[in-house]
Short mmCIF file of C-alpha atoms in Angstrom, two decimals:
data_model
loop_
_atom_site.label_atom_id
_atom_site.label_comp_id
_atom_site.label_asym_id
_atom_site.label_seq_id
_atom_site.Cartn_x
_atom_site.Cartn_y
_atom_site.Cartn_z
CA UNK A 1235 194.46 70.81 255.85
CA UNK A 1236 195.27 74.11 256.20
CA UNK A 1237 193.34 77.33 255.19
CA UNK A 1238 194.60 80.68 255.30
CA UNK A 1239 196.47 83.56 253.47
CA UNK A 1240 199.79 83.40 254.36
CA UNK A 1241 202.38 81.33 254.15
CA UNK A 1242 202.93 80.60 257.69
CA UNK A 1243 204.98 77.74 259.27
CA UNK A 1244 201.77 76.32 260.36
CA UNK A 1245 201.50 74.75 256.85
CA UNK A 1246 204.19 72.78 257.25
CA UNK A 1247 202.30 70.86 259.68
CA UNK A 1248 199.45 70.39 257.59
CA UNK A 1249 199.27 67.56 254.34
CA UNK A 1250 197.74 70.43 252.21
CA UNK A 1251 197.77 74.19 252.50
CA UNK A 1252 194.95 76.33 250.36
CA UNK A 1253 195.30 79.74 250.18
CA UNK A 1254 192.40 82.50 249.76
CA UNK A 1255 192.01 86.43 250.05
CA UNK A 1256 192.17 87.39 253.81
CA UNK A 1257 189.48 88.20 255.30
CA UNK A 1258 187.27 86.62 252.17
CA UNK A 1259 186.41 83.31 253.66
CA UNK A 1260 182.51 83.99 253.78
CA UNK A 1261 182.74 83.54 249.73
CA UNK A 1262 184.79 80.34 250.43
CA UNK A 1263 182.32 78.61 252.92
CA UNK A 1264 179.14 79.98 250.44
CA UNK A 1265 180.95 78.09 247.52
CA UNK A 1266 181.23 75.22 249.39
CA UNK A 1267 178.17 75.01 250.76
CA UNK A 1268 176.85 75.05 246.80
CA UNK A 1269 179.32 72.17 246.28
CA UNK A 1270 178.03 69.91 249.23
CA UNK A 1271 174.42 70.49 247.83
CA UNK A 1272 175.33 69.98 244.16
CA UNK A 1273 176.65 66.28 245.33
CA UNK A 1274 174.54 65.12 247.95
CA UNK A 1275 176.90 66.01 250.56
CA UNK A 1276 174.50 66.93 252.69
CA UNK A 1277 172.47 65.32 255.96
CA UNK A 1278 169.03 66.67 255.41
CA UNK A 1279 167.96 64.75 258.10
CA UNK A 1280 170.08 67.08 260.24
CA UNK A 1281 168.68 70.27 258.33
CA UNK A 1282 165.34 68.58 259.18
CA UNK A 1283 164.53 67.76 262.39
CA UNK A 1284 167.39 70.13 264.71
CA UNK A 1285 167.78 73.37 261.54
CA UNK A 1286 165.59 76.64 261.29
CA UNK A 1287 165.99 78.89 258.31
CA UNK A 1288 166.83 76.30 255.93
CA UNK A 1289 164.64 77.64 253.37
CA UNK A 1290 166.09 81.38 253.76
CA UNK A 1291 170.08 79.80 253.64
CA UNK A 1292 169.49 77.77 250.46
CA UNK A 1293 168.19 80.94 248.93
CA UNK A 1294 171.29 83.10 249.99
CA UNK A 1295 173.58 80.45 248.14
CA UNK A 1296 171.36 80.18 245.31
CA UNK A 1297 172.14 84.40 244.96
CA UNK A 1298 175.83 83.40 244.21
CA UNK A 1299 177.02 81.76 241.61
CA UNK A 1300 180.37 79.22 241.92
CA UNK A 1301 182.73 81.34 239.75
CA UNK A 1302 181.49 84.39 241.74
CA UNK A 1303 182.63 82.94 245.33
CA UNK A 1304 186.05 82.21 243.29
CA UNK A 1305 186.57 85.54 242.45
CA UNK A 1306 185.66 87.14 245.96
CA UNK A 1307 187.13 84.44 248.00
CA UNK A 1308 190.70 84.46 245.87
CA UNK A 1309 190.04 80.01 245.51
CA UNK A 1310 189.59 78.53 241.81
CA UNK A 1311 186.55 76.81 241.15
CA UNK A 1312 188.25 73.42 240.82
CA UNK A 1313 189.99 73.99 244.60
CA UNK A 1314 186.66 75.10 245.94
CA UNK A 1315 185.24 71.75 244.72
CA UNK A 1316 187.98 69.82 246.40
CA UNK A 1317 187.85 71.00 249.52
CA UNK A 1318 183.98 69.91 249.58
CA UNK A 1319 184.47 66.96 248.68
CA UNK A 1320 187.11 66.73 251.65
CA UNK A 1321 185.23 68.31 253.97
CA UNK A 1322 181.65 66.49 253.24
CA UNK A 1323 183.28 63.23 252.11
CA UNK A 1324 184.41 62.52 255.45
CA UNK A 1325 182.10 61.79 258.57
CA UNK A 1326 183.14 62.94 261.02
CA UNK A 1327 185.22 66.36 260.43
CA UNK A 1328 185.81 69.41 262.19
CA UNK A 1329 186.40 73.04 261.65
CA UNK A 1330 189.41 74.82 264.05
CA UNK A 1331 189.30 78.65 263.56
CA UNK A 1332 191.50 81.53 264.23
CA UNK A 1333 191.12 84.64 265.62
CA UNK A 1334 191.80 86.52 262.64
CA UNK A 1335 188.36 86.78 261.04
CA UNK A 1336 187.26 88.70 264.20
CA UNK A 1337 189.14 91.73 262.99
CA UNK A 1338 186.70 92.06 259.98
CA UNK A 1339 183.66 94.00 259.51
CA UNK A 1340 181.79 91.38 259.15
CA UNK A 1341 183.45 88.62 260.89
CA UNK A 1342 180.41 87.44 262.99
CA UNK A 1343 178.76 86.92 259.96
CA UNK A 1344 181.58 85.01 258.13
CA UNK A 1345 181.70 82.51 261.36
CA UNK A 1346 178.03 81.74 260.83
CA UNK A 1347 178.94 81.16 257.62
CA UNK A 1348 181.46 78.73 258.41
CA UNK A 1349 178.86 77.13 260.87
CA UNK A 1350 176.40 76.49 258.34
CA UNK A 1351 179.10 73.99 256.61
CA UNK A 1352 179.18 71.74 259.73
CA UNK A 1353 175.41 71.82 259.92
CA UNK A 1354 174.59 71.16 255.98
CA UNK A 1355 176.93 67.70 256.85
CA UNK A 1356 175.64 67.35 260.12
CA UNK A 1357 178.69 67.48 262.12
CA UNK A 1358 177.50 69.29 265.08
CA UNK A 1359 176.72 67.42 268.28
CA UNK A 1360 178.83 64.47 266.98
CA UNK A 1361 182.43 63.27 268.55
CA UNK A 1362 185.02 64.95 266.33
CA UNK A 1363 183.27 66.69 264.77
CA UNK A 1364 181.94 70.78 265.11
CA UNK A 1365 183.23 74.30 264.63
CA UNK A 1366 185.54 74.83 267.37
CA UNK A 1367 187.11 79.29 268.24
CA UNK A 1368 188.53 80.19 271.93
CA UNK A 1369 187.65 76.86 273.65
CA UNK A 1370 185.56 78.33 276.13
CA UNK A 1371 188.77 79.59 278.04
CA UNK A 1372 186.51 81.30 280.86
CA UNK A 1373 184.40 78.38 282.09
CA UNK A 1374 186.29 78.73 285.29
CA UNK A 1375 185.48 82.10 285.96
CA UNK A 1376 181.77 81.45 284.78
CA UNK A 1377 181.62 78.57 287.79
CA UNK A 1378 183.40 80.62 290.54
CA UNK A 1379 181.37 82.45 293.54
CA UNK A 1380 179.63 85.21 291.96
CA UNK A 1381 179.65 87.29 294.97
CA UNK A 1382 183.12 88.06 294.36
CA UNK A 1383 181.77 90.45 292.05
CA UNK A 1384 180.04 92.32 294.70
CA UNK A 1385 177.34 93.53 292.03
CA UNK A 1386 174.98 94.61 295.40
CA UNK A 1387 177.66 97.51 295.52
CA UNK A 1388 177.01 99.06 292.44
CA UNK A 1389 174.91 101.84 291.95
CA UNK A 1390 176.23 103.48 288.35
CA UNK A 1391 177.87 101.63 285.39
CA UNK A 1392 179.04 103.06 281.63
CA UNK A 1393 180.33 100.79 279.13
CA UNK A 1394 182.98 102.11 276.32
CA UNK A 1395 183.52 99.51 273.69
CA UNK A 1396 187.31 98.82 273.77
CA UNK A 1397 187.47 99.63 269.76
CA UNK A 1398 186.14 102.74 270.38
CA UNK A 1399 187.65 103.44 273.78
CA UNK A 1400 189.48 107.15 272.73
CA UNK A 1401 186.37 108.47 271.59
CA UNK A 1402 184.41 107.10 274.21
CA UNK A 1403 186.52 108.93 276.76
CA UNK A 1404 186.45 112.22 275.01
CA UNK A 1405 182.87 112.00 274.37
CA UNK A 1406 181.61 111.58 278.02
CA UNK A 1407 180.08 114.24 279.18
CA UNK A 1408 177.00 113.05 281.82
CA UNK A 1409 179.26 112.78 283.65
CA UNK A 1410 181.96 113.20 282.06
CA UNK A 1411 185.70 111.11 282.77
CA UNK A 1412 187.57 112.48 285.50
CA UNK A 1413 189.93 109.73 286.43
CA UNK A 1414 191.20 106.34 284.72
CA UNK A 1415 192.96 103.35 286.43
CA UNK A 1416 194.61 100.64 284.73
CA UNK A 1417 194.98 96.61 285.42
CA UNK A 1418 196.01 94.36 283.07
CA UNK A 1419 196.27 96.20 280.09
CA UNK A 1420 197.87 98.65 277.46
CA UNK A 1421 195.50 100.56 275.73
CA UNK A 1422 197.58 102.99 274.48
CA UNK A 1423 199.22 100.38 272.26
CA UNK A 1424 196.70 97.97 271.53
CA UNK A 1425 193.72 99.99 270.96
CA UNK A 1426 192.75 101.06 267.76
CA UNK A 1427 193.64 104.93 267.10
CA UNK A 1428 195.93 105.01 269.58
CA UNK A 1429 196.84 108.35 268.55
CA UNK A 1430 192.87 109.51 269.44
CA UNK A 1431 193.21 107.40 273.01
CA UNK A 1432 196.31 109.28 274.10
CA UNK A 1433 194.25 112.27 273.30
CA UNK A 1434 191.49 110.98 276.10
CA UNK A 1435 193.91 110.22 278.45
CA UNK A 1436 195.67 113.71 278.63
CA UNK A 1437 192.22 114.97 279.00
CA UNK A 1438 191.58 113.14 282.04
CA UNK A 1439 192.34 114.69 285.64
CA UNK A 1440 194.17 111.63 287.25
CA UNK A 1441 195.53 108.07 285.65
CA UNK A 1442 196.49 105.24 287.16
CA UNK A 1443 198.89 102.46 285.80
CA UNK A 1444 199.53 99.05 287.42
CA UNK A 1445 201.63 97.40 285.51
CA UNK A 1446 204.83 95.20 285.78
CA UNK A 1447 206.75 97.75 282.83
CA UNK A 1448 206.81 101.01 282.02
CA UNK A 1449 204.34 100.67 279.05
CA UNK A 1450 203.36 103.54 276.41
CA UNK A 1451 200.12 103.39 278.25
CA UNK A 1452 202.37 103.80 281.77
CA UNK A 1453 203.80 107.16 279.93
CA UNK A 1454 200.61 108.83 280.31
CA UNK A 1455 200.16 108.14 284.11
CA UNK A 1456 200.13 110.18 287.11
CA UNK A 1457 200.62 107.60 289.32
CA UNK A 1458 202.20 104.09 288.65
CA UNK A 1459 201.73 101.24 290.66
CA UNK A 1460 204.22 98.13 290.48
CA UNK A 1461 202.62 94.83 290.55
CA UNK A 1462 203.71 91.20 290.82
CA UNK A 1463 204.30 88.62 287.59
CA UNK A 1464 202.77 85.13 287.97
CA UNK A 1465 206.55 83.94 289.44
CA UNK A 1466 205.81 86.11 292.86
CA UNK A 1467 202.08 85.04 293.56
CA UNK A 1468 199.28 82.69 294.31
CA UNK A 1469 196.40 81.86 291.94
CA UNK A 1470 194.86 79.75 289.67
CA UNK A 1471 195.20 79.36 285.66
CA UNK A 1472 192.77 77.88 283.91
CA UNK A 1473 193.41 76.38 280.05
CA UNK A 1474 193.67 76.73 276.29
CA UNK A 1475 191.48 73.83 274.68
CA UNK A 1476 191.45 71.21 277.55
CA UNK A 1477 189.32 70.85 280.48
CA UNK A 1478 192.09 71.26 282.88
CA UNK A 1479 192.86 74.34 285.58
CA UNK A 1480 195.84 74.76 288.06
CA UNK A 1481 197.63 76.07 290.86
CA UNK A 1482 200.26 79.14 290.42
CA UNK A 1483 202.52 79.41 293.09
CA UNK A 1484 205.09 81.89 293.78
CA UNK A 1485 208.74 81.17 292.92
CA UNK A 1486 210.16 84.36 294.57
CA UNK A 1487 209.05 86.72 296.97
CA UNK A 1488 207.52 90.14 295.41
CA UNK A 1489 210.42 92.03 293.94
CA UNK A 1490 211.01 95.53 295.18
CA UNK A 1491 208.20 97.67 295.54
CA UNK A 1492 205.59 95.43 293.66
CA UNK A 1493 202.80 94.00 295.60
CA UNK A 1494 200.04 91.64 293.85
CA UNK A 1495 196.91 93.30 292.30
CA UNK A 1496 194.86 91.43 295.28
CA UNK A 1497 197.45 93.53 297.77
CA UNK A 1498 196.41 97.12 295.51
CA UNK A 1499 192.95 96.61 295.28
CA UNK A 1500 192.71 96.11 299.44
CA UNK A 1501 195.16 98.78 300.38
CA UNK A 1502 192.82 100.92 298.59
CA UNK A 1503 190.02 99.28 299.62
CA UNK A 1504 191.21 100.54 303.70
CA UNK A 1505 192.14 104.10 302.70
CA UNK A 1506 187.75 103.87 301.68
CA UNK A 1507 186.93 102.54 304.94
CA UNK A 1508 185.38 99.10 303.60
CA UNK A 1509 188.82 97.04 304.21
CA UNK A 1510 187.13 94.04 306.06
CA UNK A 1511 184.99 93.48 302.89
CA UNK A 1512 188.25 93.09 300.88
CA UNK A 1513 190.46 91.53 303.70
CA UNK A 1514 191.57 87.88 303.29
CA UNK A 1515 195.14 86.13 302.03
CA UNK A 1516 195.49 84.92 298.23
CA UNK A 1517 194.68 80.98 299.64
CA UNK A 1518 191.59 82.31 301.56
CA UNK A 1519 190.10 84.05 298.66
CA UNK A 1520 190.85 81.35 296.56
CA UNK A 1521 189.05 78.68 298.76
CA UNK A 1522 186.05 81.71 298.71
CA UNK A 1523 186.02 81.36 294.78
CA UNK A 1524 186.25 77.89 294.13
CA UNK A 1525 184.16 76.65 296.75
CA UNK A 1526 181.31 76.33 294.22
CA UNK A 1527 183.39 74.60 291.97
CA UNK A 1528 184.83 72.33 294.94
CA UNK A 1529 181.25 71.44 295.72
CA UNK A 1530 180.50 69.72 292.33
CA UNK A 1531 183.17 67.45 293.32
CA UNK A 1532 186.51 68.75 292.15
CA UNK A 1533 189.49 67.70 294.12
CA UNK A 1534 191.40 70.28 296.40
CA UNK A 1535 193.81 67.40 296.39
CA UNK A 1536 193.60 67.12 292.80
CA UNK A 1537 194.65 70.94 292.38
CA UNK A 1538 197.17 71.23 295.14
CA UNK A 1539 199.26 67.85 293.51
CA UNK A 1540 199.03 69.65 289.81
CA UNK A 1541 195.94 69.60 288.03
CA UNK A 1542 192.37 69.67 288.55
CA UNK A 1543 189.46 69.00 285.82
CA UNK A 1544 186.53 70.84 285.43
CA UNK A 1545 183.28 70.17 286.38
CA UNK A 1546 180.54 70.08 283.22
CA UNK A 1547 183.27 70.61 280.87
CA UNK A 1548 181.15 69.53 277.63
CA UNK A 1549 183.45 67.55 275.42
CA UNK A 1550 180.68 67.64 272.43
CA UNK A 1551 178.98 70.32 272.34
CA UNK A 1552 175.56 70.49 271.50
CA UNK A 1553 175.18 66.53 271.64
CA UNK A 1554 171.66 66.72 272.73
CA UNK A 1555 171.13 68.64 269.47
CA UNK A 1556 169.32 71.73 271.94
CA UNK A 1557 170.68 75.39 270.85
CA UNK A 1558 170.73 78.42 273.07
CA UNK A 1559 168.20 79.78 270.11
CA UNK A 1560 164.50 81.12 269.73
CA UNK A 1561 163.85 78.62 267.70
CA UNK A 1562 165.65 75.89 269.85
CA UNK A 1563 167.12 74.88 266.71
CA UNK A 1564 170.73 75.75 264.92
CA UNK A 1565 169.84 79.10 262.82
CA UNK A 1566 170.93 79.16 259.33
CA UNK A 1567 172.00 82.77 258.55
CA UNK A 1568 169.53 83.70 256.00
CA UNK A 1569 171.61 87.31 254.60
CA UNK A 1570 174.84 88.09 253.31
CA UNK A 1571 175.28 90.34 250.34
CA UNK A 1572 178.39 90.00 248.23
CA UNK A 1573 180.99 92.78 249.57
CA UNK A 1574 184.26 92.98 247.23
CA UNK A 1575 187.29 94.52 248.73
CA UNK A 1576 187.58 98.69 247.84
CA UNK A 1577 189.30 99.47 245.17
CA UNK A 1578 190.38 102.42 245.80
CA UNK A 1579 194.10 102.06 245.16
CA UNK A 1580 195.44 102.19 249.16
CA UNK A 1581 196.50 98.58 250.93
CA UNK A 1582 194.39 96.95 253.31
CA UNK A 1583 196.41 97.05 256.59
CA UNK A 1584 197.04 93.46 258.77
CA UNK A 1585 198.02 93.74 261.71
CA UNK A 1586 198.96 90.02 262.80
CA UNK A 1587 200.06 88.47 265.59
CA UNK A 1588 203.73 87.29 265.36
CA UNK A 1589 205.79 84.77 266.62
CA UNK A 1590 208.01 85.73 269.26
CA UNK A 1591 206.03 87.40 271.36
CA UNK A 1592 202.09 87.82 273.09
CA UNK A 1593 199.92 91.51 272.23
CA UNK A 1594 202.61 94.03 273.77
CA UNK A 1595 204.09 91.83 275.79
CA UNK A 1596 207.65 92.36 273.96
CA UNK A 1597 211.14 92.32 274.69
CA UNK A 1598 212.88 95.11 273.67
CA UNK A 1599 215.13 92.83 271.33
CA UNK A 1600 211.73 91.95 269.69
CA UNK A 1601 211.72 95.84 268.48
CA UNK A 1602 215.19 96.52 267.31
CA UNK A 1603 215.34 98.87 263.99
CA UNK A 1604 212.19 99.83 262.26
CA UNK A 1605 209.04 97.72 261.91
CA UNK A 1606 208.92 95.39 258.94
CA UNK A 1607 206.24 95.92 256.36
CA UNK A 1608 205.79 92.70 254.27
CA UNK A 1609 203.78 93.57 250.84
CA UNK A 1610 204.16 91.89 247.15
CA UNK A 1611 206.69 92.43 244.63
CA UNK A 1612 203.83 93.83 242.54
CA UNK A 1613 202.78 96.43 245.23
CA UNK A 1614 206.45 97.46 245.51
CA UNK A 1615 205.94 98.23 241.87
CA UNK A 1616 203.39 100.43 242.15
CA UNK A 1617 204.38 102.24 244.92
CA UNK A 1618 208.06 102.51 243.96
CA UNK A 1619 209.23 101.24 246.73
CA UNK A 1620 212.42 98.70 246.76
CA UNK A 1621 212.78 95.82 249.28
CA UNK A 1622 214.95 96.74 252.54
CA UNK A 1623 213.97 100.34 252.04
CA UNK A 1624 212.56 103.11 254.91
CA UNK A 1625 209.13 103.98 253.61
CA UNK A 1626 206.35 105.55 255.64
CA UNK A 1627 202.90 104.44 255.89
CA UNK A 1628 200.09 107.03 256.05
CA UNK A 1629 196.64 106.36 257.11
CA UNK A 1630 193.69 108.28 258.34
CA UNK A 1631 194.69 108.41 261.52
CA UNK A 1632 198.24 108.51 261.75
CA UNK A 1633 201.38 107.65 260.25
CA UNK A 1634 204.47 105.05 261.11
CA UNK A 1635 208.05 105.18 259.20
CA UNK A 1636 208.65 101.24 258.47
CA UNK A 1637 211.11 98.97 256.53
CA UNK A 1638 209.99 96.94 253.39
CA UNK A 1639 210.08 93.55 252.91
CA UNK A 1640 208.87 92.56 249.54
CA UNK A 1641 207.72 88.87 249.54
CA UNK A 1642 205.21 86.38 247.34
CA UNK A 1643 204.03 85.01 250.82
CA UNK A 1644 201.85 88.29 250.78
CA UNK A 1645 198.48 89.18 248.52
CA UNK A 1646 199.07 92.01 246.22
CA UNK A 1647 196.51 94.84 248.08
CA UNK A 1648 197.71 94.10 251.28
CA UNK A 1649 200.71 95.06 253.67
CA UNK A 1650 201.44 93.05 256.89
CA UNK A 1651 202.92 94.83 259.84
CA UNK A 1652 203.25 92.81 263.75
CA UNK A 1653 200.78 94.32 266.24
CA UNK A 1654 202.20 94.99 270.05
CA UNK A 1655 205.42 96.38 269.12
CA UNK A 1656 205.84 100.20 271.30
CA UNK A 1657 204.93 103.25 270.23
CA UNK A 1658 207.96 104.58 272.08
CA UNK A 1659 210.08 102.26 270.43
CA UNK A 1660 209.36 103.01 266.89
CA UNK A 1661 206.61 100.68 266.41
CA UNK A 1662 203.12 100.85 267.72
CA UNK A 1663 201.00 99.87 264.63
CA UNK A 1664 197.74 101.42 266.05
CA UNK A 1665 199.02 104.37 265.04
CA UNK A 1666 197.48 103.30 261.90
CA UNK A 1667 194.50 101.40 262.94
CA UNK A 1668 191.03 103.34 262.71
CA UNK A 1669 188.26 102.81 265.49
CA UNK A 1670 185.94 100.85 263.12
CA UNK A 1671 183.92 98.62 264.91
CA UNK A 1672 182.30 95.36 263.58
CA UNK A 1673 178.36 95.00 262.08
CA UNK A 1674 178.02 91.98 264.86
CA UNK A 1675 179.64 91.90 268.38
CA UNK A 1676 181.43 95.10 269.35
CA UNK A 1677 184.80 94.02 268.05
CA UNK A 1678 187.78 95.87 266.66
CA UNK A 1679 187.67 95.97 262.99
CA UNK A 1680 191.50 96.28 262.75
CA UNK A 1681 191.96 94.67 259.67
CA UNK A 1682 189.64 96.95 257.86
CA UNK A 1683 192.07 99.89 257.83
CA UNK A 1684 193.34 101.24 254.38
CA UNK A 1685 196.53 102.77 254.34
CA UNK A 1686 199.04 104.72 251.55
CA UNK A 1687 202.53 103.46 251.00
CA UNK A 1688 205.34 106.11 250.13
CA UNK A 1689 208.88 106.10 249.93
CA UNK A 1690 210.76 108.14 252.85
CA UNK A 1691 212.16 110.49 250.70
CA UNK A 1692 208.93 111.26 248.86
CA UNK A 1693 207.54 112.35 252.51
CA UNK A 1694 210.24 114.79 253.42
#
């Protein structure tokens, strides 16, 4: 079963598809959780022996009441029932989650949440069962040589948080930012207030793009560096959800002036005098990397004939029932006071990830004509604005002319827009986005942005 907001073609994968409020699923798992108690859905011995702060979590959900999580979370009562009695009626069951809840305030809180349902049921530390987000995709890098990082080298370190990053830039001052380079990355299109990060990089001295396209972010540089795509190097990939990491090996030869990132890094690293530190070809610094991960007995055959697995790759986690705690145990949260959505008349602003295409990585076909703006009939109402018409959206930080698409699939209160399309395109929806940051975890609070609607005449 499916749970989520929208009315995406996910569902039509799924044998039932339940809809709630975005971003309210903390109300959802809460009303469940008073479900699964009400009916004896629940393994106390679970909550016993291997649970802290059982006392403190029962007493958050007895500060709700059911018809209350209905009315925050956007599910009836009688669907909130149901989908206890499917998820506790069945031994085992597991939770998948997106990524979308990180891009609320208080998303961190709203996964523990969540957690708590598999451990009222006891369905951690069992096969097929648990609460499974982002699949550990850096275990590979976490069992490669550490040296690599050449920490010994360091003598001075600052740390922006990437939602903040504009300010963060502006704001240094001991010392303050004199030159930014670039790798892997677009900040000028992804970050939030990207209208307040251009800002910081025209007020640096010297920046440095190395991309493989002339990004917004590549507009603001002094210097551009071309570098390689996966089809004109060697590396390694690891994986999405399975245990399994492989070889990438170069299809073509580098393609005019591009050299690989590994190529950048040492020509620099010779104009600084410390080249032999840095020397070494892709293969050789690959054997340097993996070697711990070859010494607990994965195959360099394996890898060099397709795919290797890797080592300690826990397929249930937390089977021994030991937590990375204080307590050793699984923590209950103990606080979450009820937060309804503001009412302050403006839409809450979702930026989601679309189909076609990965963060900015977009074809230019992909951005053709305006962005679309999908909001409800009802919204369209109240903002007198028809469907197919230009209309600009206006928010604290900036402003973005778009094209409306009126549709039921969307929660009156809210207005959808794709993320990654180019600011010099047209698109760029961080235009909109204000540098919140969330209560737990130094994430982007994207979807916590509150925009007005107006028709494009009405702004002229």
């Amino acid at each position: 079963m499916l749970l989520e907001p929208l009315g995406t073609q996910t569902a039509n994968f799924c044998d039932a598809h339940y809809r709630l409020l975005p971003g309210r699923d903390a109300y959802l798992a809460v009303g469940m959780a008073k479900v699964l108690r009400r009916e004896g859905l629940v393994d106390q011995e679970f909550l016993d022996r291997h649970a802290a702060n059982v006392e403190a979590y029962l007493r958050l959900l007895d500060g709700y009441t059911l018809p209350q999580c209905a009315e925050l979370s956007g599910v009836p009562v009688g669907t909130i029932e149901e989908l206890a009695r499917l998820y506790g009626g069945r031994h085992p069951a597991a939770i998948i989650l997106g990524y979308g809840i990180n891009n609320w305030r208080r998303g961190a809180e709203t996964y523990r949440l969540i957690d708590a349902l598999a451990a009222l049921t006891g369905n951690i530390g069992v096969p097929g069962g648990g609460v499974s987000h982002g699949h550990g995709n850096n275990h590979l890098e976490t069992l490669a040589d550490p040296s690599a990082h050449a920490r010994e080298f360091v003598r001075h370190t600052r740390t922006i948080p990437q939602p903040i990053i504009g300010r963060g830039i502006l704001e240094a001052s001991d010392p303050p930012i004199k030159v930014i380079v670039v790798s892997s990355a677009n900040p000028i299109t992804q970050s939030p207030n990207a209208p307040l990060v251009a800002k910081a990089f025209r007020s640096v001295d010297f920046v440095v793009v190395i991309d493989q396209f002339l990004t917004d972010t590549a507009d603001y540089a002094h210097v551009f560096l071309p570098t390689t795509t996966f089809l004109e190097e060697e590396d390694v990939c690891n994986s999405s959800g399975h245990p399994f990491f492989g070889r990438v090996r170069p299809a073509i030869a580098p393609q005019g002036e591009a050299r690989t990132d590994l190529e950048i890094v040492q020509g620099l690293a010779d104009c600084l005098g410390f080249g032999p530190l840095m020397a070494g070809t892709p293969k050789e610094w690959l054997e340097r990397l993996l070697a711990p991960v070859f010494a607990r007995g994965v195959s360099r055959e394996a890898l060099d004939q397709g795919l290797a697995e890797l080592p300690d790759f826990e397929d249930v986690p937390f089977a021994d029932r030991r937590f990375p705690t204080p307590s050793g145990r699984f923590e209950l949260i103990t606080e979450f006071p009820p937060d309804a959505p503001t009412a302050d008349g403006r839409l809450y602003l979702l930026s989601i990830h679309p189909k076609s295409w990965l963060n900015s990585q977009a074809l230019p076909k992909d951005q053709q004509g305006l962005p679309v703006a999908s909001l409800h009939p009802e919204d369209g109402r109240r903002f007198g604005v028809a469907d197919g018409m230009r209309a600009r959206l206006r928010s604290s930080v900036g402003e973005l002319t778009v094209r409306v698409k009126l549709t039921e699939a969307s929660n009156p209160g809210y207005v959808l827009l794709y993320q990654g399309g180019w600011i010099k395109r047209g698109h760029g929806t961080n235009l909109l986005t204000e540098d919140r940051m969330t209560d737990t975890g130094l994430q982007a609070a994207y979807y916590e942005t509150r925009v007005d609607l107006m028709p494009e005449e009405a702004t002229a």
